[in-house]
mmCIF file of C-alpha atoms in Angstrom:
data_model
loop_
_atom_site.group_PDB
_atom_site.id
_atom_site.type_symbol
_atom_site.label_atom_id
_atom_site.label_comp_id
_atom_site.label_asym_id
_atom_site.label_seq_id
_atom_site.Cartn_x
_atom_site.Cartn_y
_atom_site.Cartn_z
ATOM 1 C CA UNK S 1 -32.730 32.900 52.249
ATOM 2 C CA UNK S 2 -29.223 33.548 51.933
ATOM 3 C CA UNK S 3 -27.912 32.824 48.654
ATOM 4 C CA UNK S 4 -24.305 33.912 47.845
ATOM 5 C CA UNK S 5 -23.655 32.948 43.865
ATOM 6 C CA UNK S 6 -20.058 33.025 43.182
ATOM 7 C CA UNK S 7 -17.451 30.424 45.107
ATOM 8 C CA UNK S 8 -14.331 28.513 43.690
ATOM 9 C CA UNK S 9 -12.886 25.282 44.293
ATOM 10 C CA UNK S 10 -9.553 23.395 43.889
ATOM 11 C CA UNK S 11 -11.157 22.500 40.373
ATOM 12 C CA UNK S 12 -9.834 25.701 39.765
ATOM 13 C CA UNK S 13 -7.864 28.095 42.327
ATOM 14 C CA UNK S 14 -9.424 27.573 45.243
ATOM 15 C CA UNK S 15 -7.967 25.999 48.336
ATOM 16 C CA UNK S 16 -11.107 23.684 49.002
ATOM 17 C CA UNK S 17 -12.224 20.897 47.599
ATOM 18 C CA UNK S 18 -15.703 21.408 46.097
ATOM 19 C CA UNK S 19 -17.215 19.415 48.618
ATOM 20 C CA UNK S 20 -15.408 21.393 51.313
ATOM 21 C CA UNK S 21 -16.583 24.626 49.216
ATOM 22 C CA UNK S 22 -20.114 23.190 49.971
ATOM 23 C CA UNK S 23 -19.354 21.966 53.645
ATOM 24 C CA UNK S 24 -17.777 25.825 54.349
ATOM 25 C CA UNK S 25 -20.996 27.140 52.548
ATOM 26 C CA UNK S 26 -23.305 24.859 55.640
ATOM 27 C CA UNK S 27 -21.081 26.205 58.138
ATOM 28 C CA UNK S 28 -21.805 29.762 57.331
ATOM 29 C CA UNK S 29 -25.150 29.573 57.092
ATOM 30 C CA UNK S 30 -26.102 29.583 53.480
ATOM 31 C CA UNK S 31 -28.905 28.148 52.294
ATOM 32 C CA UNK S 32 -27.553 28.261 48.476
ATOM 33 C CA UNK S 33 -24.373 28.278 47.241
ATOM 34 C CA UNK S 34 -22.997 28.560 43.654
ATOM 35 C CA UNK S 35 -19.492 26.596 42.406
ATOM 36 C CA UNK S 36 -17.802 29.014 39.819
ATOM 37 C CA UNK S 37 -14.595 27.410 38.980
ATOM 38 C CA UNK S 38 -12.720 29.286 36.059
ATOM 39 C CA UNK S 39 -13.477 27.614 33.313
ATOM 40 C CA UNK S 40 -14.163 24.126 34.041
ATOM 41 C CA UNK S 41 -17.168 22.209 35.389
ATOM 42 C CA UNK S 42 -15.129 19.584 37.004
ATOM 43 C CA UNK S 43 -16.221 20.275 40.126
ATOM 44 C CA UNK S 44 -19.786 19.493 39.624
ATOM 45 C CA UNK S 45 -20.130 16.365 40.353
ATOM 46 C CA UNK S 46 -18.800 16.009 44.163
ATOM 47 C CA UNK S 47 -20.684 19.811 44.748
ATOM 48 C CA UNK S 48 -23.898 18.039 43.937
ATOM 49 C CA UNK S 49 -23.312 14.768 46.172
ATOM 50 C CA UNK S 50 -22.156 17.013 49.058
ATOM 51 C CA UNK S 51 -25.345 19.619 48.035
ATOM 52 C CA UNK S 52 -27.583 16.547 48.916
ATOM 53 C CA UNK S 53 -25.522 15.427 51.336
ATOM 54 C CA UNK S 54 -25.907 18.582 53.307
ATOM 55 C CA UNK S 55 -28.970 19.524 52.731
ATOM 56 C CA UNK S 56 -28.347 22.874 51.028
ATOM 57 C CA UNK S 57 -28.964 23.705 47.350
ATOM 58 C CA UNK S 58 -26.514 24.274 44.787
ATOM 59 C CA UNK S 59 -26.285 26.319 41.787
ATOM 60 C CA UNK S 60 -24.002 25.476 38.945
ATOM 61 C CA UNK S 61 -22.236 27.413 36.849
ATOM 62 C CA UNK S 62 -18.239 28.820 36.001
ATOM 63 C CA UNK S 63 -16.228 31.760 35.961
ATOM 64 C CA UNK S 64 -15.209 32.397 32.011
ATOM 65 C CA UNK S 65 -12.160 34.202 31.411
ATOM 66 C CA UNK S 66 -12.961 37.116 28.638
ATOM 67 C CA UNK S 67 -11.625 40.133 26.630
ATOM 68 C CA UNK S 68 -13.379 43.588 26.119
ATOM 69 C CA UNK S 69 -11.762 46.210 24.639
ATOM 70 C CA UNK S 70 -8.044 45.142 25.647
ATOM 71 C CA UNK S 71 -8.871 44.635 29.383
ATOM 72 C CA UNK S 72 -9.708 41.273 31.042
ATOM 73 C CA UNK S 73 -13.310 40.627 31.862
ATOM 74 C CA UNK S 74 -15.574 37.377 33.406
ATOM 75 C CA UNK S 75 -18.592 36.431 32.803
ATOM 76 C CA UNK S 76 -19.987 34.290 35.240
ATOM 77 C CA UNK S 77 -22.800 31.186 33.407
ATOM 78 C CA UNK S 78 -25.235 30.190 35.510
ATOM 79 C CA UNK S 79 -27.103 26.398 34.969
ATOM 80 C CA UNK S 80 -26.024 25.811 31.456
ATOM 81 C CA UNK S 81 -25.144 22.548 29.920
ATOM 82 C CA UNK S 82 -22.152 21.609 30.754
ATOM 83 C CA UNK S 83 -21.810 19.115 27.370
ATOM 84 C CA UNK S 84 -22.734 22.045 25.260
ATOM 85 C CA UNK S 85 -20.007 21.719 21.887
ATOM 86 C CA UNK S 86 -19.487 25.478 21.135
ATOM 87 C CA UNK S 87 -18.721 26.545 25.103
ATOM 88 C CA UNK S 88 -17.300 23.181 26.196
ATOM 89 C CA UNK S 89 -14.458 23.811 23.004
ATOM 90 C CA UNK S 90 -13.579 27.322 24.119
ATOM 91 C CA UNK S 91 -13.323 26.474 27.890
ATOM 92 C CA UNK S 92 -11.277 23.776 27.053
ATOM 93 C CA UNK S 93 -8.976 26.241 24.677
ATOM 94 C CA UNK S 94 -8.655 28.810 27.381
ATOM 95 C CA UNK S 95 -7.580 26.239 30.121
ATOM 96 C CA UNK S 96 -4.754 25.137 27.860
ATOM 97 C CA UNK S 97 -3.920 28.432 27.335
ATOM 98 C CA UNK S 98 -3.756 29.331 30.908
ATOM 99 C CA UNK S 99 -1.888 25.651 31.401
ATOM 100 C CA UNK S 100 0.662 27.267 28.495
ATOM 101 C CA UNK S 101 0.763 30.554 30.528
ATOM 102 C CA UNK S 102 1.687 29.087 33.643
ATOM 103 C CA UNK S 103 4.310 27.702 32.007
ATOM 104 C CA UNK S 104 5.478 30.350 30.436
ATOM 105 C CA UNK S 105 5.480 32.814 33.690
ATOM 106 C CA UNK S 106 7.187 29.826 35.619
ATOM 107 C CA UNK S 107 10.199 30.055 33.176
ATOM 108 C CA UNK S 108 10.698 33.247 33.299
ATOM 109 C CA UNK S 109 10.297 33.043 37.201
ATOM 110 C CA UNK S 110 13.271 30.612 37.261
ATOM 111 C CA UNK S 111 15.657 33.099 35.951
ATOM 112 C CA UNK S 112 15.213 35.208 39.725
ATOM 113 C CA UNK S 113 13.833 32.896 41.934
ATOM 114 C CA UNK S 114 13.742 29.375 43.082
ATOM 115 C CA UNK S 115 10.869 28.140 41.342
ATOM 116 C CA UNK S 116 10.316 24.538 38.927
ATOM 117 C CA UNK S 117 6.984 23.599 37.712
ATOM 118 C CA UNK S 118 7.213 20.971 40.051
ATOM 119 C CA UNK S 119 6.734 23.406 42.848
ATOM 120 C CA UNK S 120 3.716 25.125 40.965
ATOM 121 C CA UNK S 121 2.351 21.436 40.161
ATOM 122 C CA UNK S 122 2.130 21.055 43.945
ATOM 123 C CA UNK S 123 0.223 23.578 44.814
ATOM 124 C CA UNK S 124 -2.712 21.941 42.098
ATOM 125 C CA UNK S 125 -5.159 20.099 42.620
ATOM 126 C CA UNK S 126 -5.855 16.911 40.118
ATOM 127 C CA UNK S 127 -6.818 17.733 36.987
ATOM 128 C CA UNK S 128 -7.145 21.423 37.851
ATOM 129 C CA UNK S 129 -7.283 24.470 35.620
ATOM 130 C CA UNK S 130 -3.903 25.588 36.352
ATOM 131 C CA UNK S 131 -3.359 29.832 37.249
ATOM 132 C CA UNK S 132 -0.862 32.442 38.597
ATOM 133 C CA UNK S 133 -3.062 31.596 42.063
ATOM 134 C CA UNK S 134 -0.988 28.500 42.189
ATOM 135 C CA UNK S 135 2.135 30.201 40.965
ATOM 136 C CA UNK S 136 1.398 32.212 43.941
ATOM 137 C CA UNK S 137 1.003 29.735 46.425
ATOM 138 C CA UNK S 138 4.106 27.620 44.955
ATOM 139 C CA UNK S 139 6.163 31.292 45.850
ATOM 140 C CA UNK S 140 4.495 31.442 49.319
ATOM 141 C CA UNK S 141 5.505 28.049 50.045
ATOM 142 C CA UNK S 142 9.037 28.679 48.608
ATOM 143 C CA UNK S 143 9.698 31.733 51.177
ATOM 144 C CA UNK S 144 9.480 34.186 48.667
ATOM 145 C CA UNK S 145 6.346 35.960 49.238
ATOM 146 C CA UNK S 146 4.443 36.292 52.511
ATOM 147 C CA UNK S 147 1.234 35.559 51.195
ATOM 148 C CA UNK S 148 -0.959 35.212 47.299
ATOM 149 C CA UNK S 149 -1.880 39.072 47.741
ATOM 150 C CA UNK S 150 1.964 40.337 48.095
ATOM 151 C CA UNK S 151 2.549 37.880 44.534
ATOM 152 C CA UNK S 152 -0.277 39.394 42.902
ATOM 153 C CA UNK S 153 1.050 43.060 44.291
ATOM 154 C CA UNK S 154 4.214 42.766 42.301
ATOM 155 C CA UNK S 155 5.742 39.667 41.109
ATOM 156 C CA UNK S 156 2.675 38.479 39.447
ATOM 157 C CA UNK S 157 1.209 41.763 39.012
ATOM 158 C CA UNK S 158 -0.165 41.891 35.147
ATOM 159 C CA UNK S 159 2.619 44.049 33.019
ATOM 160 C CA UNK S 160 5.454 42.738 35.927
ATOM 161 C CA UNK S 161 8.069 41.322 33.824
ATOM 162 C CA UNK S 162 6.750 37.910 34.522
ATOM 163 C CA UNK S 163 3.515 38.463 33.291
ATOM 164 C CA UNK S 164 1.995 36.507 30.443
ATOM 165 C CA UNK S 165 -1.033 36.901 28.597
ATOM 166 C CA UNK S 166 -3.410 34.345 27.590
ATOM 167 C CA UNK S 167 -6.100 33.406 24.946
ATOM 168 C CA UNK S 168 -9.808 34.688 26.049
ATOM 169 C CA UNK S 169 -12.868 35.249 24.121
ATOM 170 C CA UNK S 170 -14.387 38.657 23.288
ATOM 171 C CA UNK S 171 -17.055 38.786 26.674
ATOM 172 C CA UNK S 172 -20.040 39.463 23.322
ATOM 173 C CA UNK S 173 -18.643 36.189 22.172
ATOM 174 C CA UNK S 174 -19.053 33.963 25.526
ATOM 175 C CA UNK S 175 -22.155 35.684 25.975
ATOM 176 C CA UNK S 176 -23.687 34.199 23.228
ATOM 177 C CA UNK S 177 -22.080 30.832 23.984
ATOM 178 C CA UNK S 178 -23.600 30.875 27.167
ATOM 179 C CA UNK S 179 -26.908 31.486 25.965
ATOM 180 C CA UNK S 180 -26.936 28.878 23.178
ATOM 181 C CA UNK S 181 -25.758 26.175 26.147
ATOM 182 C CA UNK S 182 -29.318 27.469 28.102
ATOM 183 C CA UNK S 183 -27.296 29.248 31.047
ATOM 184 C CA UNK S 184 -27.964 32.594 32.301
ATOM 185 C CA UNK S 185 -24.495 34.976 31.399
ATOM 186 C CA UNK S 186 -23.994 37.706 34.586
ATOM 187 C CA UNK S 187 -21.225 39.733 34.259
ATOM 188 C CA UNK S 188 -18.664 39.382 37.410
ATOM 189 C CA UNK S 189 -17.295 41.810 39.673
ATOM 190 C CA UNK S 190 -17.213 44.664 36.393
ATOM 191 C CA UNK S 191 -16.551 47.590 38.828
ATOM 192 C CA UNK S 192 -13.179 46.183 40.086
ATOM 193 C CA UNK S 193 -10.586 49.024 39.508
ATOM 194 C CA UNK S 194 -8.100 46.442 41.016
ATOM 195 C CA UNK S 195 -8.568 44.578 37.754
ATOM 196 C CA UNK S 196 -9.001 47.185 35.419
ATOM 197 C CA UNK S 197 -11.179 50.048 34.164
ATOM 198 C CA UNK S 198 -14.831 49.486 35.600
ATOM 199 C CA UNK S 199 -17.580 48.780 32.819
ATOM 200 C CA UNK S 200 -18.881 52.243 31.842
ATOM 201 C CA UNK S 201 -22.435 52.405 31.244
ATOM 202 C CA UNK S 202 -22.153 52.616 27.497
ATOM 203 C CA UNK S 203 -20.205 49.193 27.882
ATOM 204 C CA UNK S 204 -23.205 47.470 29.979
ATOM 205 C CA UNK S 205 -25.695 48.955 27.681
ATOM 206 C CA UNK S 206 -24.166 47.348 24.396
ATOM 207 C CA UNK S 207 -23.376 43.925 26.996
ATOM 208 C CA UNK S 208 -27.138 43.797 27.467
ATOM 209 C CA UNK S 209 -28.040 44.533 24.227
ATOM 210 C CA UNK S 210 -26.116 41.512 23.700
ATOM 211 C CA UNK S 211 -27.843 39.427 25.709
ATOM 212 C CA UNK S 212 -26.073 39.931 29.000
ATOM 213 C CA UNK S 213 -28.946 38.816 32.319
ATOM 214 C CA UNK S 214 -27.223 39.848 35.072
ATOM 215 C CA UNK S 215 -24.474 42.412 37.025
ATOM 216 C CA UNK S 216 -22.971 41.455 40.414
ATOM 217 C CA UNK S 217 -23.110 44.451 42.029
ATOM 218 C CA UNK S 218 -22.460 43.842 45.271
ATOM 219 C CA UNK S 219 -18.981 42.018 45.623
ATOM 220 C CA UNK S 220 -15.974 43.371 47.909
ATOM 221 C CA UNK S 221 -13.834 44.460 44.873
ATOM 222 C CA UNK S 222 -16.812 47.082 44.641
ATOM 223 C CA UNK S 223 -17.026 50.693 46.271
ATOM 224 C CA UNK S 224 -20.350 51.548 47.998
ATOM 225 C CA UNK S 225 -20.342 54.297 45.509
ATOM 226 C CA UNK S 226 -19.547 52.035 42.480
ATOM 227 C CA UNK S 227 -22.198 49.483 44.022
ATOM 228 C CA UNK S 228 -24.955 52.464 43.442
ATOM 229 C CA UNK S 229 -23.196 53.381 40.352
ATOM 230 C CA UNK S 230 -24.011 49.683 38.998
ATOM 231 C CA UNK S 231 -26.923 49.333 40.645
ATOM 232 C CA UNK S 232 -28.626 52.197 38.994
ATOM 233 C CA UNK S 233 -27.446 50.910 35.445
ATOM 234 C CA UNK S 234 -28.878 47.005 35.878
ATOM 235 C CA UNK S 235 -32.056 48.672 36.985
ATOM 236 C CA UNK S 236 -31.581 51.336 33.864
ATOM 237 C CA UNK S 237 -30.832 48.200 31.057
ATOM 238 C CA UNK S 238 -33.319 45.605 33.258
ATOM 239 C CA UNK S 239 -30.215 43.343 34.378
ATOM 240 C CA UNK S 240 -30.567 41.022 37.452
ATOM 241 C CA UNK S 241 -28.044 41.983 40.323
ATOM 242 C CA UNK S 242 -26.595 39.563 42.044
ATOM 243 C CA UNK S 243 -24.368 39.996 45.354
ATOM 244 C CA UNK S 244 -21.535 37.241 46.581
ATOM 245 C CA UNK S 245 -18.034 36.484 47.964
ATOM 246 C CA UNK S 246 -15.845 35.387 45.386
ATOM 247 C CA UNK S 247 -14.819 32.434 47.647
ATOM 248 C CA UNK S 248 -11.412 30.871 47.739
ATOM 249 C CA UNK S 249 -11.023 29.517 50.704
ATOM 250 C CA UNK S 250 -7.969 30.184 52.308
ATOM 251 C CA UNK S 251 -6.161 31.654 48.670
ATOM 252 C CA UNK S 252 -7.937 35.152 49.340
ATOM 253 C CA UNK S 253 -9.427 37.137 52.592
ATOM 254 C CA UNK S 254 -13.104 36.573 50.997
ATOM 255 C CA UNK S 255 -15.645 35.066 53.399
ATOM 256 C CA UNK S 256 -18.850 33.129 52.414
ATOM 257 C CA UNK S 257 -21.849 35.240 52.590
ATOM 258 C CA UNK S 258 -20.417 38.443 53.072
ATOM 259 C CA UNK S 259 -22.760 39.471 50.010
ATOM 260 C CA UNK S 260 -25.576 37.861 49.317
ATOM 261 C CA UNK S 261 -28.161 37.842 46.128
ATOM 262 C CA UNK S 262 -32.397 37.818 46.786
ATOM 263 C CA UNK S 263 -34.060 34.744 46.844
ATOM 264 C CA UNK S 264 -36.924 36.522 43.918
ATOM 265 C CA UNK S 265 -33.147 36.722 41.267
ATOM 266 C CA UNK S 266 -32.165 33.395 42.368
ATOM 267 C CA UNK S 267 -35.927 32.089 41.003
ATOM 268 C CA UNK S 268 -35.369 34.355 37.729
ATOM 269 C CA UNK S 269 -32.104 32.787 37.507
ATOM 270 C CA UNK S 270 -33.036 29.318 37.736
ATOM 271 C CA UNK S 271 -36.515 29.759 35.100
ATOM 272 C CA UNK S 272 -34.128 30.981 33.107
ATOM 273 C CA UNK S 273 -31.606 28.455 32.943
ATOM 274 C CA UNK S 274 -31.562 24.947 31.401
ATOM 275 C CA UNK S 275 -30.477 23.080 34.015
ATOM 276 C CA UNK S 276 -32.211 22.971 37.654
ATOM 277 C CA UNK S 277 -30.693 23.813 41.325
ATOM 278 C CA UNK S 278 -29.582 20.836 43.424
ATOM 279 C CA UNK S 279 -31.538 20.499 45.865
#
């Protein structure tokens, strides 16, 4: 089977709709494909209809912004309840605090370049979780940057003078969350020195210790040497590894399937996890 477990929508920055995500997902051979909007399940519902529609299965889950140790981390949650109080409230707090940072970066934007929150606002989808992706794109579209990697390369770069940080839980803190709301808490893309420092090993031990299921090891933000590196350690602490694209559609170079988890984790996953696959 080929299974790839991480993918993003318009619901959050992607460039797809979620039933496009799951359309793209049939296209390039999948047989499963996971939605992983940042913090928001909005997208569930038209994943599922175009899931069935299509014929292939879909997991559920969402990207959740986090802190560790004064870096940014995410923690992806696999088949929990979406209605869950306790995770629904701090999803909901950290997309209006990205909505607040967006506004924030925009104003300070305006002072050098041509940019409104008009232009930002469309670039967003409906009732999306608003992000510096769509700052980004509003730039691109504006002439002032060729592309979202060139924004992220400098103007939106975190510490640029633009930048803005935002309210995120502690990563021990959403991994509880996640287990009390039945899902399944894998830690996403933690090698990434594009991001920030990679997870040592003393950091995953204390994650799992925690309650952490899962490592994606094998991700393109991830050196072959880093993917043995992590892959050692989620054997070492008894974590599931999971492999995937990171999907945006057309907002980054990622392509669907490029890594791919086992069909024996996605089973693990999904006995684990309160709610079932779409199928």
């Amino acid at each position: 089977m080929r299974i790839d477990l991480h993918t993003h929508s318009d619901a959050s920055d992607g460039t797809e709709s979620p039933a496009q995500v799951v359309a793209a997902a049939v296209a390039a051979g999948l047989d499963v494909v996971a939605l992983t909007d940042h913090d928001t399940t909005r997208g569930w519902a038209e994943a599922a209809g175009a899931a069935r529609e299509h014929g292939v299965a879909l997991v559920r889950g969402v990207e959740l912004s986090c802190r560790h140790d004064g870096r940014s981390l995410h923690l992806l949650s696999y088949l929990h309840d979406p209605e869950h109080p306790a995770l629904l409230a701090e999803a909901e707090r950290v997309r209006a605090a990205r909505q607040d940072r967006a506004r924030e970066m925009v104003d300070r934007l305006s002072r050098d370049y041509p940019l409104t929150w008009e232009d930002v606002e469309e670039q967003t989808a409906d009732d999306a979780t608003v992000g510096r992706p769509h700052i980004a794109d509003a730039l691109v579209a504006l002439g002032v940057v060729a592309d979202r990697t060139e924004a992220f390369a400098d103007i939106l770069a975190t510490g640029s003078p633009y930048w803005v940080p935002h309210h995120a839980p502690a990563v021990v803190d959403a991994i509880g969350l996640v287990l009390e709301a039945g899902g399944v808490p894998v830690l996403a893309h933690p090698g990434a020195v594009s991001r920030a420092r990679p997870v040592t090993e003393d950091e995953l031990a204390g994650l799992a210790g925690h309650g952490l299921a899962g490592v994606e090891v094998h991700h393109r933000d991830h050196s072959s040497s880093e993917q043995r590196r992590l892959g050692v350690l989620a054997e070492r602490f008894e974590l599931l590894v999971t492999g995937s694209s990171d999907y945006h559609g057309a907002g980054k170079p990622n392509r669907l399937g490029e890594h791919l988890t086992d069909d024996v984790t996605l089973e693990l996953i999904e006995g684990a996890g309160r709610l079932e696959v779409v199928r």
